[in-house]
Coordinates of C-alpha atoms in Angstrom, one line a residue:
X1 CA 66.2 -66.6 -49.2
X2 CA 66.3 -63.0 -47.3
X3 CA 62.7 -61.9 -46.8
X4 CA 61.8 -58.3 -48.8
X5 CA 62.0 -55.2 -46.5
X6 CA 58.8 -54.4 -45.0
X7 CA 57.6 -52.3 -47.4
X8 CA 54.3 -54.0 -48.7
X9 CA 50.9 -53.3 -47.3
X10 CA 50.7 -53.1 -43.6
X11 CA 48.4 -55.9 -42.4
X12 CA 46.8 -56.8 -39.8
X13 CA 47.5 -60.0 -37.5
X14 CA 43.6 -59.8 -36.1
X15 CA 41.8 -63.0 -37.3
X16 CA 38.4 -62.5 -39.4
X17 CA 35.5 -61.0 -37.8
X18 CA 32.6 -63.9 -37.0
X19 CA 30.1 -62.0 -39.4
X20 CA 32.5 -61.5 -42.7
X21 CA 33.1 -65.9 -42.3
X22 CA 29.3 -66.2 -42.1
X23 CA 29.2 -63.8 -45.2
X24 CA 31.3 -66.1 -47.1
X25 CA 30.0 -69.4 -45.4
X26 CA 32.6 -70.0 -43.1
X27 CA 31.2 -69.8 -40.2
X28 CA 31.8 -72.9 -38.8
X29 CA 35.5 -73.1 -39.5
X30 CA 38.1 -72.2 -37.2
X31 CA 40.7 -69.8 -38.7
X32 CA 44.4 -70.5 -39.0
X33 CA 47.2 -67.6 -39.7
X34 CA 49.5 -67.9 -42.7
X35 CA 53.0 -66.4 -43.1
X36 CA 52.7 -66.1 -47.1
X37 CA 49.4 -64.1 -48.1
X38 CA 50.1 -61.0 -46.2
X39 CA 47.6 -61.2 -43.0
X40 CA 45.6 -64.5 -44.3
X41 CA 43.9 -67.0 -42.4
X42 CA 43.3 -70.4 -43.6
X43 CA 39.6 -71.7 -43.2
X44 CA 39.6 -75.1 -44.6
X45 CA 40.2 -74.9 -48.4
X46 CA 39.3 -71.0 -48.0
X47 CA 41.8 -68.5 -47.4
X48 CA 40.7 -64.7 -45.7
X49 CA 42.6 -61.8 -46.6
X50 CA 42.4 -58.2 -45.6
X51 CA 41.8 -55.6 -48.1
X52 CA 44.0 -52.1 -48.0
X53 CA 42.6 -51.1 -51.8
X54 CA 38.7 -51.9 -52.6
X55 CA 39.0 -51.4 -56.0
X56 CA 42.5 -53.4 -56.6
X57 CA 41.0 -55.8 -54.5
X58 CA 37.3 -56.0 -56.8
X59 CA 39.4 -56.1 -59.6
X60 CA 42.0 -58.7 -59.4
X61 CA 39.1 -61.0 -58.0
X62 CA 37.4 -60.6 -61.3
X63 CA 40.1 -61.1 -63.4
X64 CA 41.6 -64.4 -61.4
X65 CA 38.3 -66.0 -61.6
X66 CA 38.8 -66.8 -65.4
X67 CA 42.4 -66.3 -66.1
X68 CA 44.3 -69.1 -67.3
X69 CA 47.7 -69.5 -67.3
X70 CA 50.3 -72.6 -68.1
X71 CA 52.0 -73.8 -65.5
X72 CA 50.5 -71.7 -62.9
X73 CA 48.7 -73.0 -59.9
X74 CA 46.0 -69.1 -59.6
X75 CA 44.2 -68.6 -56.4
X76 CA 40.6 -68.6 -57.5
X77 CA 37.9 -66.0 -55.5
X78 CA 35.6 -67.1 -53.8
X79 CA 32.1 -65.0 -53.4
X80 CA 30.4 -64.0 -50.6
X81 CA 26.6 -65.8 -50.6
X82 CA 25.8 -62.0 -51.6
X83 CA 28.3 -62.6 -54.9
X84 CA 30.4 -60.0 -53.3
X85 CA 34.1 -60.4 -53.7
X86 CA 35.2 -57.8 -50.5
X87 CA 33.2 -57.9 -47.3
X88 CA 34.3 -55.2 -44.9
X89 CA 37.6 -55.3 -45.9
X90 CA 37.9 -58.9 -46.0
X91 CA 38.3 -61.0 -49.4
X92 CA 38.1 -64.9 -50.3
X93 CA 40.4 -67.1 -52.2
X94 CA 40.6 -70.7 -52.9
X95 CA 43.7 -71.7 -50.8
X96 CA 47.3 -72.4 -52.6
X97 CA 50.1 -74.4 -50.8
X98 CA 53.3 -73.8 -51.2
X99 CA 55.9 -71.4 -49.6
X100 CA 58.3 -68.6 -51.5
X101 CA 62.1 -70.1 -52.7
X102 CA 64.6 -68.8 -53.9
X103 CA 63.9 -70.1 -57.2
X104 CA 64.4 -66.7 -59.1
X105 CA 64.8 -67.6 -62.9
X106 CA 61.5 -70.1 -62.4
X107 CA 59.5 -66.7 -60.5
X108 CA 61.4 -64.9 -63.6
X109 CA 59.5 -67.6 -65.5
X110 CA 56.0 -66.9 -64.3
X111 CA 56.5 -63.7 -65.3
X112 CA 56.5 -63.9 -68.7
X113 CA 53.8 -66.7 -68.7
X114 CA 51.7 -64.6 -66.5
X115 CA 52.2 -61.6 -69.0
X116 CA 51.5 -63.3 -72.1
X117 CA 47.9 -64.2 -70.6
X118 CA 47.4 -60.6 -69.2
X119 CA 48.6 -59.3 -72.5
X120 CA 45.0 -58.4 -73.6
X121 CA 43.3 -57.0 -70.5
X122 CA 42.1 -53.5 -70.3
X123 CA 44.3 -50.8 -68.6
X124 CA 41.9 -50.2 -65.1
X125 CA 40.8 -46.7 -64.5
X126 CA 42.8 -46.8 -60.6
X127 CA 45.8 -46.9 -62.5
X128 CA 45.3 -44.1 -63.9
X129 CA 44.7 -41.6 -61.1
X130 CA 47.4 -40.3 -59.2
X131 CA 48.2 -40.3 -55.5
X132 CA 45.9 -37.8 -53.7
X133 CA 46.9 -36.8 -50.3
X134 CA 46.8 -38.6 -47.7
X135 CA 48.5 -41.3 -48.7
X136 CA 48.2 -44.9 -48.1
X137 CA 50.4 -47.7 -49.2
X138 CA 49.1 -48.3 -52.4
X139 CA 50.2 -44.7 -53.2
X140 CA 53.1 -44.8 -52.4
X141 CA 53.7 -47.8 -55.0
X142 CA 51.8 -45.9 -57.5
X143 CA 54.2 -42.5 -57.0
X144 CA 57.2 -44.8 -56.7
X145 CA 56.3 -46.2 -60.2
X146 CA 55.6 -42.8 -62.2
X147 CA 58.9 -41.4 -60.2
X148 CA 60.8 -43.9 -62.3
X149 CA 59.3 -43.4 -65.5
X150 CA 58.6 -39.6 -65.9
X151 CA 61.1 -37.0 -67.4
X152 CA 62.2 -35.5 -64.4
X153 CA 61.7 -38.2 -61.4
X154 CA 60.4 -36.9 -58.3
X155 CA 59.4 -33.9 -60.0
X156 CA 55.8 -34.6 -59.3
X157 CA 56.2 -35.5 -56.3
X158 CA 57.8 -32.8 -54.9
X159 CA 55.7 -30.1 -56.8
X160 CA 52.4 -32.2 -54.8
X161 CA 54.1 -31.3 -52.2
X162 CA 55.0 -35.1 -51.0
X163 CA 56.9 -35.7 -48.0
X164 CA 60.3 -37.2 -48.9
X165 CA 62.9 -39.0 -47.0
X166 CA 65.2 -37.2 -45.2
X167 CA 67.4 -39.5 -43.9
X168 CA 70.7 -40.8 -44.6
X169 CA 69.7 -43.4 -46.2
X170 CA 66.6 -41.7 -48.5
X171 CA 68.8 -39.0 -49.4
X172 CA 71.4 -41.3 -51.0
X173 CA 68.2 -43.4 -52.5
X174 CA 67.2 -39.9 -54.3
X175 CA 70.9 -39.0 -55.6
X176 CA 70.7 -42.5 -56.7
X177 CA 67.6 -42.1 -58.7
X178 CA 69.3 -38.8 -60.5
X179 CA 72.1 -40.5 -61.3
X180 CA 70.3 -43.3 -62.7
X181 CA 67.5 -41.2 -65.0
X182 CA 70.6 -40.0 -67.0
X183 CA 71.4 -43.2 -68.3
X184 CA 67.5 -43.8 -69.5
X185 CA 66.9 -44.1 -73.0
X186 CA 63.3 -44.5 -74.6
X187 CA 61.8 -47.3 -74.5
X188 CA 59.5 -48.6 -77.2
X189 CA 57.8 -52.0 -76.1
X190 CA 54.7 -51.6 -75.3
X191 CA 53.0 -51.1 -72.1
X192 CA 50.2 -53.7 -70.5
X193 CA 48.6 -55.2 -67.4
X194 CA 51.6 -56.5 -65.2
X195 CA 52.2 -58.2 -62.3
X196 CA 54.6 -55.8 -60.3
X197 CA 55.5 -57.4 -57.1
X198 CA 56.5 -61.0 -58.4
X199 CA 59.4 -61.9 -56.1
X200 CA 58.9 -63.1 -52.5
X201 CA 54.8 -64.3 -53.6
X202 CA 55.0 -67.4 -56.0
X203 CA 54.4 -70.1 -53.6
X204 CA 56.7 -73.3 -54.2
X205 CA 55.9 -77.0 -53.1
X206 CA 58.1 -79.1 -54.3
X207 CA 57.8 -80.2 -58.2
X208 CA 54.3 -79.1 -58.1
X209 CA 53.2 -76.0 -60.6
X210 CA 53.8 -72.7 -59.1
X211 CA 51.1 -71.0 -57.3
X212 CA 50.3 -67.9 -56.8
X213 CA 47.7 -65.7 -55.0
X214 CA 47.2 -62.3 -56.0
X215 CA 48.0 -59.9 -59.1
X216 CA 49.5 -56.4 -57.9
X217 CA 48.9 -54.4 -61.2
X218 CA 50.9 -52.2 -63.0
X219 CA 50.7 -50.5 -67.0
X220 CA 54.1 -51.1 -68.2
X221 CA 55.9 -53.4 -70.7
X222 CA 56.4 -57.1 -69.6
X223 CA 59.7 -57.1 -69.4
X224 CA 59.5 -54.5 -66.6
X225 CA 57.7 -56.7 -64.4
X226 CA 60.5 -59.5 -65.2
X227 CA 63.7 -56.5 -64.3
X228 CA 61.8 -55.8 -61.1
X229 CA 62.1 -59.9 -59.7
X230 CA 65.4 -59.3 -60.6
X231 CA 66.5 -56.2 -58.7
X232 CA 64.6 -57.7 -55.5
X233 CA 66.2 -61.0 -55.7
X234 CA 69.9 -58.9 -56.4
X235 CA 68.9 -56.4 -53.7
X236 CA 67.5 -58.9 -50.9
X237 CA 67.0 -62.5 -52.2
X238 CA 70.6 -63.7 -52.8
X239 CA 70.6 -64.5 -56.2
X240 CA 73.7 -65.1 -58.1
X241 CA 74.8 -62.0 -60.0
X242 CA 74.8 -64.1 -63.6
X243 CA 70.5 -64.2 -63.0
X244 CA 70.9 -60.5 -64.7
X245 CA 72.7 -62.0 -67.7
X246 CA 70.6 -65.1 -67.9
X247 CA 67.7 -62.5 -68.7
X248 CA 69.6 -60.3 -71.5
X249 CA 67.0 -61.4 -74.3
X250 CA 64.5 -59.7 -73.1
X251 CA 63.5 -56.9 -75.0
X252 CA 64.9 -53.5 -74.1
X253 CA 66.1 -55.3 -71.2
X254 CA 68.7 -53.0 -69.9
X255 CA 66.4 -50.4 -69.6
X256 CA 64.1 -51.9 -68.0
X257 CA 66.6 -52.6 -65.0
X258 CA 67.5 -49.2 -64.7
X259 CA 63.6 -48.6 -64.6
X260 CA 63.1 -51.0 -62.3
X261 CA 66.0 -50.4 -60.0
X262 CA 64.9 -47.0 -60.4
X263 CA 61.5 -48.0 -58.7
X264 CA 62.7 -50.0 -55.9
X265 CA 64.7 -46.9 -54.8
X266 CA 61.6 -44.2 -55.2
X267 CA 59.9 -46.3 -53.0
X268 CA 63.0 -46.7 -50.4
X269 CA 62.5 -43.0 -50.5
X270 CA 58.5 -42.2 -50.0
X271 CA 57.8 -45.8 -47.7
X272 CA 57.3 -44.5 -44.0
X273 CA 58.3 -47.9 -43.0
X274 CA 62.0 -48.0 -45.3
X275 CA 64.5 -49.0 -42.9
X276 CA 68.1 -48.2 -43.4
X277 CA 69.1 -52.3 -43.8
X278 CA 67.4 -52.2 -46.9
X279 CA 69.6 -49.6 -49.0
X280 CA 72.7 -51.3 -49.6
X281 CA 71.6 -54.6 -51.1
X282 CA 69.7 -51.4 -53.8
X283 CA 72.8 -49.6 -53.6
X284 CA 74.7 -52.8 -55.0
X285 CA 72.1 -53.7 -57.3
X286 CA 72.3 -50.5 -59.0
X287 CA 76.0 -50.7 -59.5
X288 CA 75.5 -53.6 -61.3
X289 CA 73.0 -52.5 -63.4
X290 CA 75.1 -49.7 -64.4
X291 CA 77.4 -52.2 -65.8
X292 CA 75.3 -53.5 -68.3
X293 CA 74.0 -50.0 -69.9

Protein backbone atom coordinates (compact mmCIF):
# COMPACT_ATOMS: atom_id res chain seq x y z
CA UNK A 1 0.00 0.00 0.00
CA UNK A 2 1.60 3.53 -1.19
CA UNK A 3 1.34 5.84 1.73
CA UNK A 4 -0.99 9.22 0.97
CA UNK A 5 1.02 12.36 -0.15
CA UNK A 6 1.91 14.46 2.75
CA UNK A 7 -0.78 16.53 2.72
CA UNK A 8 -2.53 15.99 6.16
CA UNK A 9 -1.82 18.04 9.24
CA UNK A 10 1.83 18.73 9.86
CA UNK A 11 2.75 17.16 13.13
CA UNK A 12 5.15 17.23 15.38
CA UNK A 13 7.73 14.40 16.22
CA UNK A 14 8.38 16.11 19.86
CA UNK A 15 7.16 13.70 22.54
CA UNK A 16 4.41 15.08 25.19
CA UNK A 17 5.37 17.75 27.49
CA UNK A 18 5.89 16.22 31.38
CA UNK A 19 2.99 18.58 32.62
CA UNK A 20 0.15 17.70 29.83
CA UNK A 21 0.86 13.55 30.99
CA UNK A 22 0.50 14.64 34.58
CA UNK A 23 -2.73 16.42 33.35
CA UNK A 24 -4.11 13.31 32.06
CA UNK A 25 -2.45 10.98 34.69
CA UNK A 26 0.33 9.79 32.91
CA UNK A 27 2.94 10.87 34.50
CA UNK A 28 4.68 7.98 35.26
CA UNK A 29 4.59 6.36 31.90
CA UNK A 30 7.25 6.57 29.49
CA UNK A 31 6.10 7.63 25.98
CA UNK A 32 6.49 5.62 22.81
CA UNK A 33 6.09 7.17 19.06
CA UNK A 34 3.57 5.63 16.71
CA UNK A 35 3.65 5.73 12.84
CA UNK A 36 -0.34 5.56 12.51
CA UNK A 37 -2.08 8.42 14.56
CA UNK A 38 -0.32 11.35 13.04
CA UNK A 39 2.38 12.45 15.87
CA UNK A 40 1.02 10.01 18.76
CA UNK A 41 2.80 8.61 21.51
CA UNK A 42 1.71 5.45 23.11
CA UNK A 43 1.60 5.61 27.08
CA UNK A 44 0.42 2.37 28.17
CA UNK A 45 -3.18 1.82 27.06
CA UNK A 46 -3.27 5.74 26.47
CA UNK A 47 -2.37 7.26 23.27
CA UNK A 48 -1.18 11.38 23.15
CA UNK A 49 -1.91 13.31 20.13
CA UNK A 50 -1.26 16.76 19.07
CA UNK A 51 -3.98 19.04 18.34
CA UNK A 52 -3.76 21.57 15.01
CA UNK A 53 -7.85 22.45 15.41
CA UNK A 54 -9.22 23.03 19.10
CA UNK A 55 -12.58 22.89 18.22
CA UNK A 56 -12.36 19.74 15.71
CA UNK A 57 -10.42 18.31 18.23
CA UNK A 58 -13.31 19.16 21.38
CA UNK A 59 -15.69 17.94 19.16
CA UNK A 60 -14.86 14.65 17.75
CA UNK A 61 -13.81 13.71 21.47
CA UNK A 62 -17.40 14.31 22.48
CA UNK A 63 -18.88 12.60 19.85
CA UNK A 64 -16.50 9.24 20.03
CA UNK A 65 -17.09 8.97 23.60
CA UNK A 66 -20.68 7.61 22.97
CA UNK A 67 -20.83 6.65 19.42
CA UNK A 68 -21.49 3.13 18.53
CA UNK A 69 -20.85 1.63 15.59
CA UNK A 70 -20.99 -2.34 14.32
CA UNK A 71 -18.01 -3.65 13.53
CA UNK A 72 -15.82 -0.88 14.47
CA UNK A 73 -13.10 -1.02 16.99
CA UNK A 74 -13.59 3.63 18.05
CA UNK A 75 -10.84 5.15 19.92
CA UNK A 76 -12.53 6.30 23.04
CA UNK A 77 -11.21 9.96 24.83
CA UNK A 78 -9.88 9.95 27.64
CA UNK A 79 -10.21 13.23 30.05
CA UNK A 80 -7.81 15.13 31.60
CA UNK A 81 -8.42 14.86 35.74
CA UNK A 82 -9.77 18.51 34.94
CA UNK A 83 -12.55 16.64 32.37
CA UNK A 84 -10.80 18.50 29.70
CA UNK A 85 -10.54 16.71 26.40
CA UNK A 86 -7.30 19.13 24.89
CA UNK A 87 -4.59 20.20 27.19
CA UNK A 88 -2.22 22.61 25.49
CA UNK A 89 -2.61 21.18 22.31
CA UNK A 90 -2.35 17.74 23.44
CA UNK A 91 -5.50 15.15 23.37
CA UNK A 92 -6.11 11.61 24.95
CA UNK A 93 -7.40 8.46 23.37
CA UNK A 94 -7.82 4.96 24.53
CA UNK A 95 -5.20 3.16 22.27
CA UNK A 96 -6.25 1.03 19.08
CA UNK A 97 -3.84 -1.64 17.51
CA UNK A 98 -3.75 -2.27 14.23
CA UNK A 99 -1.91 -0.83 11.25
CA UNK A 100 -3.49 0.66 7.73
CA UNK A 101 -3.95 -2.28 4.65
CA UNK A 102 -4.78 -2.13 1.68
CA UNK A 103 -8.06 -3.55 2.34
CA UNK A 104 -10.03 -0.77 0.31
CA UNK A 105 -13.68 -2.27 -0.20
CA UNK A 106 -13.58 -3.30 3.79
CA UNK A 107 -12.35 0.84 4.67
CA UNK A 108 -15.18 1.37 1.80
CA UNK A 109 -17.18 -0.73 4.30
CA UNK A 110 -16.62 1.35 7.38
CA UNK A 111 -17.79 3.99 5.63
CA UNK A 112 -21.09 3.37 5.24
CA UNK A 113 -21.36 1.82 8.75
CA UNK A 114 -19.67 4.75 10.18
CA UNK A 115 -22.25 7.05 8.30
CA UNK A 116 -25.31 5.29 9.15
CA UNK A 117 -24.41 6.01 12.97
CA UNK A 118 -23.38 9.64 12.29
CA UNK A 119 -26.48 10.02 10.19
CA UNK A 120 -28.31 11.97 12.96
CA UNK A 121 -25.61 14.34 14.47
CA UNK A 122 -25.87 18.03 14.21
CA UNK A 123 -24.07 19.94 11.45
CA UNK A 124 -21.07 21.80 13.85
CA UNK A 125 -20.91 25.48 13.71
CA UNK A 126 -16.72 25.17 12.36
CA UNK A 127 -18.08 23.77 9.37
CA UNK A 128 -19.75 26.38 8.59
CA UNK A 129 -17.23 29.18 8.59
CA UNK A 130 -15.02 29.67 5.94
CA UNK A 131 -11.20 29.94 5.68
CA UNK A 132 -10.03 33.33 7.10
CA UNK A 133 -6.65 34.28 6.26
CA UNK A 134 -3.93 32.99 7.37
CA UNK A 135 -4.43 29.79 6.73
CA UNK A 136 -3.67 26.66 8.41
CA UNK A 137 -4.12 23.08 7.32
CA UNK A 138 -7.44 22.63 8.26
CA UNK A 139 -8.36 25.47 5.83
CA UNK A 140 -7.06 24.37 3.28
CA UNK A 141 -9.23 21.03 3.59
CA UNK A 142 -12.19 23.18 4.24
CA UNK A 143 -11.50 25.49 0.83
CA UNK A 144 -10.57 22.36 -1.08
CA UNK A 145 -13.98 20.87 -0.18
CA UNK A 146 -16.40 24.07 -1.06
CA UNK A 147 -13.93 24.40 -4.35
CA UNK A 148 -15.48 21.10 -5.41
CA UNK A 149 -18.91 21.71 -4.70
CA UNK A 150 -19.68 25.37 -5.54
CA UNK A 151 -20.91 26.68 -9.04
CA UNK A 152 -17.87 28.11 -10.21
CA UNK A 153 -14.87 26.14 -8.30
CA UNK A 154 -12.12 28.23 -7.15
CA UNK A 155 -14.15 31.15 -7.59
CA UNK A 156 -14.04 31.94 -3.95
CA UNK A 157 -11.03 31.37 -3.57
CA UNK A 158 -9.56 33.41 -5.91
CA UNK A 159 -11.91 36.47 -5.23
CA UNK A 160 -10.36 36.00 -1.12
CA UNK A 161 -7.56 36.54 -2.73
CA UNK A 162 -5.97 32.89 -1.89
CA UNK A 163 -2.73 31.97 -3.03
CA UNK A 164 -2.89 29.26 -5.73
CA UNK A 165 -0.44 26.85 -7.17
CA UNK A 166 1.58 27.99 -9.71
CA UNK A 167 3.39 25.18 -10.62
CA UNK A 168 3.40 22.68 -13.32
CA UNK A 169 1.86 20.46 -11.56
CA UNK A 170 -1.11 22.92 -9.68
CA UNK A 171 -1.78 24.45 -12.85
CA UNK A 172 -2.69 21.18 -14.62
CA UNK A 173 -4.57 20.19 -11.11
CA UNK A 174 -6.82 23.53 -11.72
CA UNK A 175 -7.48 22.83 -15.58
CA UNK A 176 -8.29 19.58 -14.26
CA UNK A 177 -10.87 20.82 -11.84
CA UNK A 178 -12.56 23.00 -14.87
CA UNK A 179 -12.79 20.28 -16.98
CA UNK A 180 -14.29 18.19 -14.40
CA UNK A 181 -17.17 20.84 -12.91
CA UNK A 182 -18.63 20.57 -16.49
CA UNK A 183 -19.59 17.11 -16.23
CA UNK A 184 -21.33 17.84 -12.61
CA UNK A 185 -24.88 17.37 -12.37
CA UNK A 186 -27.09 18.09 -9.12
CA UNK A 187 -27.07 15.99 -6.70
CA UNK A 188 -30.01 15.31 -4.42
CA UNK A 189 -28.92 12.94 -1.51
CA UNK A 190 -28.74 14.52 1.37
CA UNK A 191 -25.96 16.05 3.14
CA UNK A 192 -24.72 14.90 6.90
CA UNK A 193 -21.83 14.47 9.28
CA UNK A 194 -19.02 12.41 7.35
CA UNK A 195 -15.91 11.03 7.92
CA UNK A 196 -13.76 12.68 5.04
CA UNK A 197 -10.29 11.30 5.27
CA UNK A 198 -11.16 7.40 5.54
CA UNK A 199 -8.34 5.84 3.55
CA UNK A 200 -4.76 5.37 4.94
CA UNK A 201 -6.47 5.61 8.93
CA UNK A 202 -8.63 2.35 9.66
CA UNK A 203 -6.19 0.38 11.50
CA UNK A 204 -6.13 -3.46 10.59
CA UNK A 205 -4.95 -6.42 12.80
CA UNK A 206 -5.56 -9.38 11.45
CA UNK A 207 -9.36 -10.77 11.63
CA UNK A 208 -10.01 -8.48 14.48
CA UNK A 209 -12.83 -5.55 13.97
CA UNK A 210 -11.48 -2.52 12.37
CA UNK A 211 -10.27 0.31 14.43
CA UNK A 212 -10.20 3.55 14.01
CA UNK A 213 -9.07 6.74 15.80
CA UNK A 214 -10.31 9.86 14.83
CA UNK A 215 -13.40 11.37 12.77
CA UNK A 216 -12.26 14.27 10.23
CA UNK A 217 -15.74 15.87 9.63
CA UNK A 218 -17.27 16.98 6.70
CA UNK A 219 -21.40 18.07 5.70
CA UNK A 220 -21.93 16.11 2.64
CA UNK A 221 -23.85 13.02 1.54
CA UNK A 222 -22.47 9.58 2.57
CA UNK A 223 -21.71 8.42 -0.44
CA UNK A 224 -19.14 11.24 -0.75
CA UNK A 225 -17.20 10.18 1.95
CA UNK A 226 -17.20 6.43 0.34
CA UNK A 227 -16.05 8.18 -3.54
CA UNK A 228 -13.31 9.93 -1.67
CA UNK A 229 -11.56 6.23 -0.17
CA UNK A 230 -11.90 5.45 -3.62
CA UNK A 231 -10.07 8.19 -5.54
CA UNK A 232 -7.11 7.93 -2.80
CA UNK A 233 -6.84 4.30 -3.01
CA UNK A 234 -7.03 4.78 -7.28
CA UNK A 235 -4.67 7.80 -6.99
CA UNK A 236 -2.07 6.34 -4.30
CA UNK A 237 -3.16 3.02 -2.71
CA UNK A 238 -3.00 0.57 -5.64
CA UNK A 239 -6.29 -0.68 -5.80
CA UNK A 240 -7.61 -2.55 -8.62
CA UNK A 241 -9.42 -0.35 -11.11
CA UNK A 242 -12.85 -2.74 -10.76
CA UNK A 243 -13.02 -1.22 -6.66
CA UNK A 244 -14.92 1.82 -8.66
CA UNK A 245 -17.38 -0.61 -10.17
CA UNK A 246 -17.75 -2.72 -7.08
CA UNK A 247 -19.26 0.57 -5.58
CA UNK A 248 -21.80 1.58 -8.50
CA UNK A 249 -24.96 1.19 -6.08
CA UNK A 250 -24.29 3.77 -4.28
CA UNK A 251 -26.52 6.54 -4.68
CA UNK A 252 -25.65 9.22 -7.13
CA UNK A 253 -22.42 7.55 -7.22
CA UNK A 254 -20.92 8.84 -10.26
CA UNK A 255 -21.23 12.18 -9.06
CA UNK A 256 -19.92 11.80 -6.15
CA UNK A 257 -16.51 10.62 -7.79
CA UNK A 258 -16.23 13.53 -9.92
CA UNK A 259 -16.86 15.47 -6.50
CA UNK A 260 -14.51 13.75 -4.87
CA UNK A 261 -11.86 13.56 -7.45
CA UNK A 262 -12.62 17.06 -7.73
CA UNK A 263 -11.51 17.56 -4.02
CA UNK A 264 -8.37 15.69 -4.03
CA UNK A 265 -7.19 17.98 -6.85
CA UNK A 266 -8.34 21.50 -5.11
CA UNK A 267 -6.34 20.42 -2.47
CA UNK A 268 -3.19 19.33 -4.74
CA UNK A 269 -3.64 22.91 -5.74
CA UNK A 270 -3.94 25.18 -2.34
CA UNK A 271 -1.47 22.33 -0.02
CA UNK A 272 1.93 24.24 0.44
CA UNK A 273 3.32 20.93 1.01
CA UNK A 274 1.77 19.15 -2.68
CA UNK A 275 4.64 17.59 -4.28
CA UNK A 276 4.64 16.97 -7.94
CA UNK A 277 4.77 12.82 -7.32
CA UNK A 278 1.40 13.13 -6.25
CA UNK A 279 -0.48 14.45 -9.59
CA UNK A 280 -0.38 11.70 -11.79
CA UNK A 281 -1.80 8.83 -9.74
CA UNK A 282 -5.00 12.14 -9.58
CA UNK A 283 -4.38 12.63 -13.06
CA UNK A 284 -5.22 8.80 -13.75
CA UNK A 285 -7.86 8.60 -11.40
CA UNK A 286 -9.74 11.35 -13.01
CA UNK A 287 -9.60 9.67 -16.37
CA UNK A 288 -11.22 6.97 -15.02
CA UNK A 289 -13.85 8.59 -13.47
CA UNK A 290 -14.61 10.33 -16.58
CA UNK A 291 -15.40 7.05 -17.92
CA UNK A 292 -18.17 6.20 -15.91
CA UNK A 293 -20.23 9.75 -16.22
Amino acid sequence: MESKPAYGTAVTSVEPPEHVRATFGLREVTPIPLGDWEGGWRLGDVVLSPVIDHARAAWSATVRESLQVDGLRLARPVRATDGRYVVSGWRADTYVSGAPEPRHDEVVSVSMRLHKATATLERPRFLVQPPVAPWVDVDVFVAADRAAWEKVPLRSLRAGGARLSTSLDGRRSMELIGQLATLRKPVHTPAQLVHGDLFGTVLFDGARTPGLTDITPYWRPAPWAAAVIVVDALAWGGADDGLIERWSDLPEWPQMLVRAVMFRLAVHALHPRSTPQAFPGLARTADMVRLVL
